Coordinates of C-alpha atoms and ligand atoms in Angstrom, one line a residue:
X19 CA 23.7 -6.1 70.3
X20 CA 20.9 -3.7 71.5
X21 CA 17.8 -5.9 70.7
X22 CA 14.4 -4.9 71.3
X23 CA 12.2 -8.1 71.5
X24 CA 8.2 -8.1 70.4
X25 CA 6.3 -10.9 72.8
X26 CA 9.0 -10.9 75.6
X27 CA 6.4 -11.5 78.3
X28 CA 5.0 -14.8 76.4
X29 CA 5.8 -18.7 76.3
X30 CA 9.1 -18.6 73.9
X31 CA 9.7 -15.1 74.6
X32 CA 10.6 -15.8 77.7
X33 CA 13.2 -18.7 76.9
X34 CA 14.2 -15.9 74.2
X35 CA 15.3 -13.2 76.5
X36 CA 16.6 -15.3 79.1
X37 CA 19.2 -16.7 76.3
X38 CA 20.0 -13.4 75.0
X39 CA 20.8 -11.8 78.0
X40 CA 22.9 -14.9 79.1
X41 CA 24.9 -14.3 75.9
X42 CA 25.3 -10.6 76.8
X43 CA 23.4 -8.9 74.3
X44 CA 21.0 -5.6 75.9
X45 CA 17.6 -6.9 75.9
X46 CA 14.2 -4.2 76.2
X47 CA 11.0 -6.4 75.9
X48 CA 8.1 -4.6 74.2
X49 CA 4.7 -6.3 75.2
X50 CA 1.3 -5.1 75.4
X51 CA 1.7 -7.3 79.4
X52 CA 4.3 -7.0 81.9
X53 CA 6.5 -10.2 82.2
X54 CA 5.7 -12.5 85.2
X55 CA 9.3 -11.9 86.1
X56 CA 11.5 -9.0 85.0
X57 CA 14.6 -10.2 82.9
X58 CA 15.1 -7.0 81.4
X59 CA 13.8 -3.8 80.8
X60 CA 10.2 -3.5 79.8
X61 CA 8.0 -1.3 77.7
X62 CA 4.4 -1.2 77.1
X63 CA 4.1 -1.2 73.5
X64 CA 0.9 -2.3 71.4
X65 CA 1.9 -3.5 68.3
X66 CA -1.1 -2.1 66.6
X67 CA -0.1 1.5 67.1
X68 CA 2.6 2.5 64.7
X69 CA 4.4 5.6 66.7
X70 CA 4.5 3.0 69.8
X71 CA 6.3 0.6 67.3
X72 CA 8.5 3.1 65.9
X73 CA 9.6 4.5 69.2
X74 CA 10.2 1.2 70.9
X75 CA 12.5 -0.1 67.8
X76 CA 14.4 3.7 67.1
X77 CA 14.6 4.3 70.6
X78 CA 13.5 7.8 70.4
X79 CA 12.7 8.6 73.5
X80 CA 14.9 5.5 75.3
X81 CA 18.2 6.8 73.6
X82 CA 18.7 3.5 72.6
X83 CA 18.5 2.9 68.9
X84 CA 18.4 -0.8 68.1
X85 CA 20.6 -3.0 66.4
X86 CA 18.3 -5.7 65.7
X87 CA 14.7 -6.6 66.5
X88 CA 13.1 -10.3 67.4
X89 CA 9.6 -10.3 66.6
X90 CA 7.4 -13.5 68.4
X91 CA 4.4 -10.9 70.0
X92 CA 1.6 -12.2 68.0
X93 CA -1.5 -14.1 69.0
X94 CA 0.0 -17.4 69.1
X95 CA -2.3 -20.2 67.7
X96 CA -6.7 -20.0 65.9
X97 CA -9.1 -20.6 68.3
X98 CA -8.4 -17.6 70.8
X99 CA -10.2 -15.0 69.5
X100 CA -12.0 -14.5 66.7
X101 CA -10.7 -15.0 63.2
X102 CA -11.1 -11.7 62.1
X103 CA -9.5 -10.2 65.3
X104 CA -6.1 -12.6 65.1
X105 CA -5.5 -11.6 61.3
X106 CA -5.6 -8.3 62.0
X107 CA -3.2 -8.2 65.2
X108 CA -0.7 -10.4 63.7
X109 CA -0.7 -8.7 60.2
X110 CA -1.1 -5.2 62.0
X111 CA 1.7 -5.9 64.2
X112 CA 4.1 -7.5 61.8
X113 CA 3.8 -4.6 59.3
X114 CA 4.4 -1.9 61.9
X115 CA 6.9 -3.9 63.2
X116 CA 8.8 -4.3 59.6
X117 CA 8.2 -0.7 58.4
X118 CA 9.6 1.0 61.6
X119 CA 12.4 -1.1 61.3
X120 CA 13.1 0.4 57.6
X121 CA 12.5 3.7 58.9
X122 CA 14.8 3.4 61.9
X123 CA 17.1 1.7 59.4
X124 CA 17.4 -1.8 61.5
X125 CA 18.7 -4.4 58.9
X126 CA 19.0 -7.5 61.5
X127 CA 15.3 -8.8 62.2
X128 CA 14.3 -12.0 63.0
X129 CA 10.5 -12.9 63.9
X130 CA 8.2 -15.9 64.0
X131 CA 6.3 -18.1 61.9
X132 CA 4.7 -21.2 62.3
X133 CA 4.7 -25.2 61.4
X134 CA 1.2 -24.3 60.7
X135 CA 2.0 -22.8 57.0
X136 CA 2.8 -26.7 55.9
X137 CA -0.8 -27.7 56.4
X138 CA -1.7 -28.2 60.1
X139 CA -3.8 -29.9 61.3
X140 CA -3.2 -32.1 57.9
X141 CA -6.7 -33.2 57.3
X142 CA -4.9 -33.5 53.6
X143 CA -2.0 -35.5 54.2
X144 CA 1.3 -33.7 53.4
X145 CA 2.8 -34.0 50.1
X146 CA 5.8 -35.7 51.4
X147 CA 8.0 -36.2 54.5
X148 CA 9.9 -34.7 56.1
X149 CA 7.9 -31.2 55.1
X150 CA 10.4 -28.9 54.3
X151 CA 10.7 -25.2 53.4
X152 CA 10.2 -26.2 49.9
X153 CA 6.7 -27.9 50.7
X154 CA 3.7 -26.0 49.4
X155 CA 2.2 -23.4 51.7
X156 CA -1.5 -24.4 52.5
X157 CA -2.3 -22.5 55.5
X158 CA -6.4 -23.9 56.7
X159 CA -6.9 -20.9 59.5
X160 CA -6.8 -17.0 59.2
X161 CA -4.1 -17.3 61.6
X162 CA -1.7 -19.5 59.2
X163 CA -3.1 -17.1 56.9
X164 CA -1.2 -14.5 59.3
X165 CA 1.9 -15.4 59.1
X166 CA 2.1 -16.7 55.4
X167 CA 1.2 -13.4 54.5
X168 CA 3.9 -12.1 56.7
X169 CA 7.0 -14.2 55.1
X170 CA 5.3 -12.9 52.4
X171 CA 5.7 -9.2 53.5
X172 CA 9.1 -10.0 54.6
X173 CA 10.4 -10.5 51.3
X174 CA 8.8 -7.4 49.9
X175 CA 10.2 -5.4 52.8
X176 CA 13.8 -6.9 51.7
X177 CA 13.2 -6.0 47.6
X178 CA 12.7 -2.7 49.3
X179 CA 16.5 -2.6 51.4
X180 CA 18.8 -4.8 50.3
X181 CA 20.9 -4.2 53.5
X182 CA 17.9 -5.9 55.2
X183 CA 18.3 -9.0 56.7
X184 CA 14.6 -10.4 57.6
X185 CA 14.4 -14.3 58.9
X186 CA 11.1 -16.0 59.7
X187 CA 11.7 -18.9 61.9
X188 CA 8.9 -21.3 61.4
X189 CA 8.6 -23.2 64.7
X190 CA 7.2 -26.3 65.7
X191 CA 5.1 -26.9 69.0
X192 CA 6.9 -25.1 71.6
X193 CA 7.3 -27.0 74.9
X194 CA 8.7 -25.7 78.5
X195 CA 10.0 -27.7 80.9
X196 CA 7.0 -28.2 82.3
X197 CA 5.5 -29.6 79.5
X198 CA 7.5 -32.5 79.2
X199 CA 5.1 -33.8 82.0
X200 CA 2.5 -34.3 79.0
X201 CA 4.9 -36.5 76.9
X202 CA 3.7 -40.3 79.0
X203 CA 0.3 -39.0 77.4
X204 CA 1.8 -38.8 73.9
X205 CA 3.0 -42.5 73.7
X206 CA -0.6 -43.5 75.0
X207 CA -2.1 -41.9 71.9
X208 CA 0.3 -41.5 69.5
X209 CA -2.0 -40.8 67.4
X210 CA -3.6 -37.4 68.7
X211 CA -0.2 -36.1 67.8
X212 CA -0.5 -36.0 64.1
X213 CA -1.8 -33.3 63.6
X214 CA 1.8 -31.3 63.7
X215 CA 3.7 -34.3 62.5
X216 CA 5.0 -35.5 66.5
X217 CA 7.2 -32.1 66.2
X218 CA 7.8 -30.2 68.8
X219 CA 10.4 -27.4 69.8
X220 CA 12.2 -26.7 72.9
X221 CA 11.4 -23.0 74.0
X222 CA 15.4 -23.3 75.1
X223 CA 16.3 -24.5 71.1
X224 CA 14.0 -22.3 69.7
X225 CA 15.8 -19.4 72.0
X226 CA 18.9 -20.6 70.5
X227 CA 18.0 -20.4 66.8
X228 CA 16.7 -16.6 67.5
X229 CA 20.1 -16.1 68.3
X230 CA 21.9 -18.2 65.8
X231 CA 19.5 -16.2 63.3
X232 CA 20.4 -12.9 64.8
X233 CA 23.9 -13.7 64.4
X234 CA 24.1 -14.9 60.9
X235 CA 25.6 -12.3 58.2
X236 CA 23.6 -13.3 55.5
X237 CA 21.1 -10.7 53.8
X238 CA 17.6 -11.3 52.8
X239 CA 14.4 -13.1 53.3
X240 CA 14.5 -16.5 54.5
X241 CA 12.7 -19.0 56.3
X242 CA 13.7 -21.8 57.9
X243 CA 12.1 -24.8 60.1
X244 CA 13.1 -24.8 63.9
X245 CA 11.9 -28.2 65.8
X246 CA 13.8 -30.3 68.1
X247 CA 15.6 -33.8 66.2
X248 CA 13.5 -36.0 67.1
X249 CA 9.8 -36.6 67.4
X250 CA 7.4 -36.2 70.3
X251 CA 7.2 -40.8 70.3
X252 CA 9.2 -43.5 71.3
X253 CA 6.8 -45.6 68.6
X254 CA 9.0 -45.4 65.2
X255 CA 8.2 -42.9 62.1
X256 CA 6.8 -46.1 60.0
X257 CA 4.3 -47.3 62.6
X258 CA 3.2 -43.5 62.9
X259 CA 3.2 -42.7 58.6
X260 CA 1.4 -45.8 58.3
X261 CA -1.1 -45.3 60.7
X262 CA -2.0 -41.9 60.0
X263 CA -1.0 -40.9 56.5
X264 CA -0.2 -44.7 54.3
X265 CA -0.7 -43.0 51.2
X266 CA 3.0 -41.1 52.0
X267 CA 6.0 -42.5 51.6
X268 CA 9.1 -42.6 53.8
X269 CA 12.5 -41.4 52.3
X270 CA 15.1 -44.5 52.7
X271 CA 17.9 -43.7 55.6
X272 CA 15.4 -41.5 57.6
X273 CA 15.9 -42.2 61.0
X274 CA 12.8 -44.4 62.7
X275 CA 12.5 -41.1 65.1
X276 CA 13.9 -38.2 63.4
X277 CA 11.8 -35.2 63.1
X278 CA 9.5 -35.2 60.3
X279 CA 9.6 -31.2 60.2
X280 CA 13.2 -30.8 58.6
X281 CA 15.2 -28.8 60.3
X282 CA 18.4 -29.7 57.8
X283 CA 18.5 -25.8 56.2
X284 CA 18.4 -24.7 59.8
X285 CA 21.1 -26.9 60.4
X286 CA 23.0 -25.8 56.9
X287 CA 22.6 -22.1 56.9
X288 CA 21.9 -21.4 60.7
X289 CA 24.7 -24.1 62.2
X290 CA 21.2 -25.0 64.7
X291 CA 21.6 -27.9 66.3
X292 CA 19.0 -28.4 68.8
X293 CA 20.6 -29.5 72.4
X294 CA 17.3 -30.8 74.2
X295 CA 15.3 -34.6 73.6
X296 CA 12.0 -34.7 75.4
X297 CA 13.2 -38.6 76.5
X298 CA 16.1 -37.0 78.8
X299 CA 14.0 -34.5 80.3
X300 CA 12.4 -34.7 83.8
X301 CA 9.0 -35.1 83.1
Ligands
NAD427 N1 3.5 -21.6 71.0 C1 3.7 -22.3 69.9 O1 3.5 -23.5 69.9 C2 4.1 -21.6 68.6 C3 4.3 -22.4 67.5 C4 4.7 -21.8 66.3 C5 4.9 -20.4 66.3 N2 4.6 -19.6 67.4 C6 4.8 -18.2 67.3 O2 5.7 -17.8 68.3 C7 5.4 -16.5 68.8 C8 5.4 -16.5 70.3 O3 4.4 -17.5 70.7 P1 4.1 -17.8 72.2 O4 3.7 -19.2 72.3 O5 5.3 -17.3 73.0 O6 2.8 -16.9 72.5 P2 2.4 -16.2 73.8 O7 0.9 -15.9 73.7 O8 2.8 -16.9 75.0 O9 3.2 -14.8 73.7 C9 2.8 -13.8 72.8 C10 3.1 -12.5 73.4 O10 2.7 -11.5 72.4 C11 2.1 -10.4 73.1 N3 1.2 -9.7 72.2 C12 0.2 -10.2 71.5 N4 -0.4 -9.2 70.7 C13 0.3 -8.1 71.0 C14 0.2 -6.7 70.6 N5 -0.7 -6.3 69.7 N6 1.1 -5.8 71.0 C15 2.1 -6.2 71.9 N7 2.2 -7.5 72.4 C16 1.3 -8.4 71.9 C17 1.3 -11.1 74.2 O11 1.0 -10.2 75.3 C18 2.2 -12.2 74.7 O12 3.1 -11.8 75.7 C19 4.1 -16.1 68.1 O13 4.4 -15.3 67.0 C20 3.5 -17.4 67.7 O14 2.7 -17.2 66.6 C21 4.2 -20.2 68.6

């Protein structure tokens, strides 16, 4: 497929293009920066201008129409700029980014959302565990607000085309390789991790459910959990629950370190499985 990828140049976009060139697909990252290293083509696009958007994704001037377009440029996480000026570049971008593609008729789109929806950092304790897509959506930032609000555009945008395929893939922490240096820390405190449940996602795994979404034939808006199988601890899910949240319960049979971000309709509709576990990485 001809993809044109939002964010290329950033943590997972990087991890994203790298796995979708291995798998042969023609890759042209659109980023307000330049990679640090050039994977594939690269085009200076600022999301908040529409006719940049729309001649990235039709490929007006590239002569490259796109097949399908992975959307991750966002700012990433609150706390990085102002409140005000993350709503507006993520909710800017995401709707310039979802109307060129119905103008350039692209029906394969897959972008990113965010753990945070389920209630991060979970100063209320979640309503039950594992969270899954079904949990209710309690964003507490303007940038959970974000991307709530763009699931929520996404299904509007697929009332509007029914040929349209748009999937938001809700990740968990995303970690590098290089990250994996951090995890000794984790079991130290296992407690500082609670505020995302102990998930995490491998930038590698969440490269490979971009594609997996990419590559599913399904139509629609959907949204779907993407962390890693296990937790960030070796300390077991009822030392953890009971610690930090002993008003939830545990469902019986749930593994003492499986995620507690299910990733079981990623498994079901996607066929993800994630390959990496933090505890046979070097760290
Ligand atoms: N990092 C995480 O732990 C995490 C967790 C859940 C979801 N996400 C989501 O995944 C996506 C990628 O996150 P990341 O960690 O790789 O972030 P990142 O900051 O490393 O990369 C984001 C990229 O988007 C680009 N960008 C931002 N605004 C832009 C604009 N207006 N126009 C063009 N490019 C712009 C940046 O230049 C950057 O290269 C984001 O949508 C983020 O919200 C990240």
């Amino acid at each position: 497929m001809k993809i044109l990828i939002t964010g290329g140049s950033g943590k997972l976009g990087t991890a994203v293009v790298a796995d979708l060139v291995a798998h042969g697909h023609d890759v042209v990252n659109a980023d307000v920066v330049a990679p640090p290293t050039a994977q594939c083509p690269y085009l200076e696009v600022d999301l908040r201008d529409f006719g940049e958007v729309f001649e990235a994704i039709s490929g007006v001037d590239l002569g490259r129409p796109s097949d399908a377009v992975v959307h991750l440029a966002a700012t990433p996480a609150p706390g990085r700029r102002s409140n005000a000026r993350t709503f507006q570049n993520n909710i800017v971008g995401t709707y310039n980014v979802f109307e060129a593609c119905r103008r350039a008729r692209v029906h394969n789109v897959v972008y990113a959302s965010t753990e945070i929806i389920f209630g991060l950092p979970f100063a209320t304790p979640p309503a039950y565990l594992p969270v899954d897509e079904e949990a209710p959506a309690r964003p507490e930032s303007a940038y959970g607000l974000s991307k709530l609000l763009s699931e929520e555009m996404a299904k509007q945008f697929c009332r509007w085309e029914p040929e349209l395929k748009c999937f938001g893939l809700r990740f968990s922490n995303v970690q590098s390789p290089e990250d994996y240096a951090n995890f000794a820390g984790f079991q130290e405190r296992p407690e500082e991790r609670h505020w995302n449940l102990w998930g995490y996602i491998d930038a590698r795994d969440g490269a490979k459910a971009v594609r997996l979404a990419l590559e599913s034939p399904l139509k629609g808006a959907e949204v779907f959990t993407i962390a890693n199988a296990e937790t960030t601890q070796s300390m077991g899910n009822s030392e953890l629950v009971g610690r930090c949240f002993p008003e939830v319960r545990l469902p019986d049979g749930l593994g003492e370190n499986e995620t507690l971000l299910s990733i079981d309709k990623a498994r079901r509709v996607l066929g993800y499985e994630p390959d990496h576990h933090w505890w046979s990485e070097p760290g």
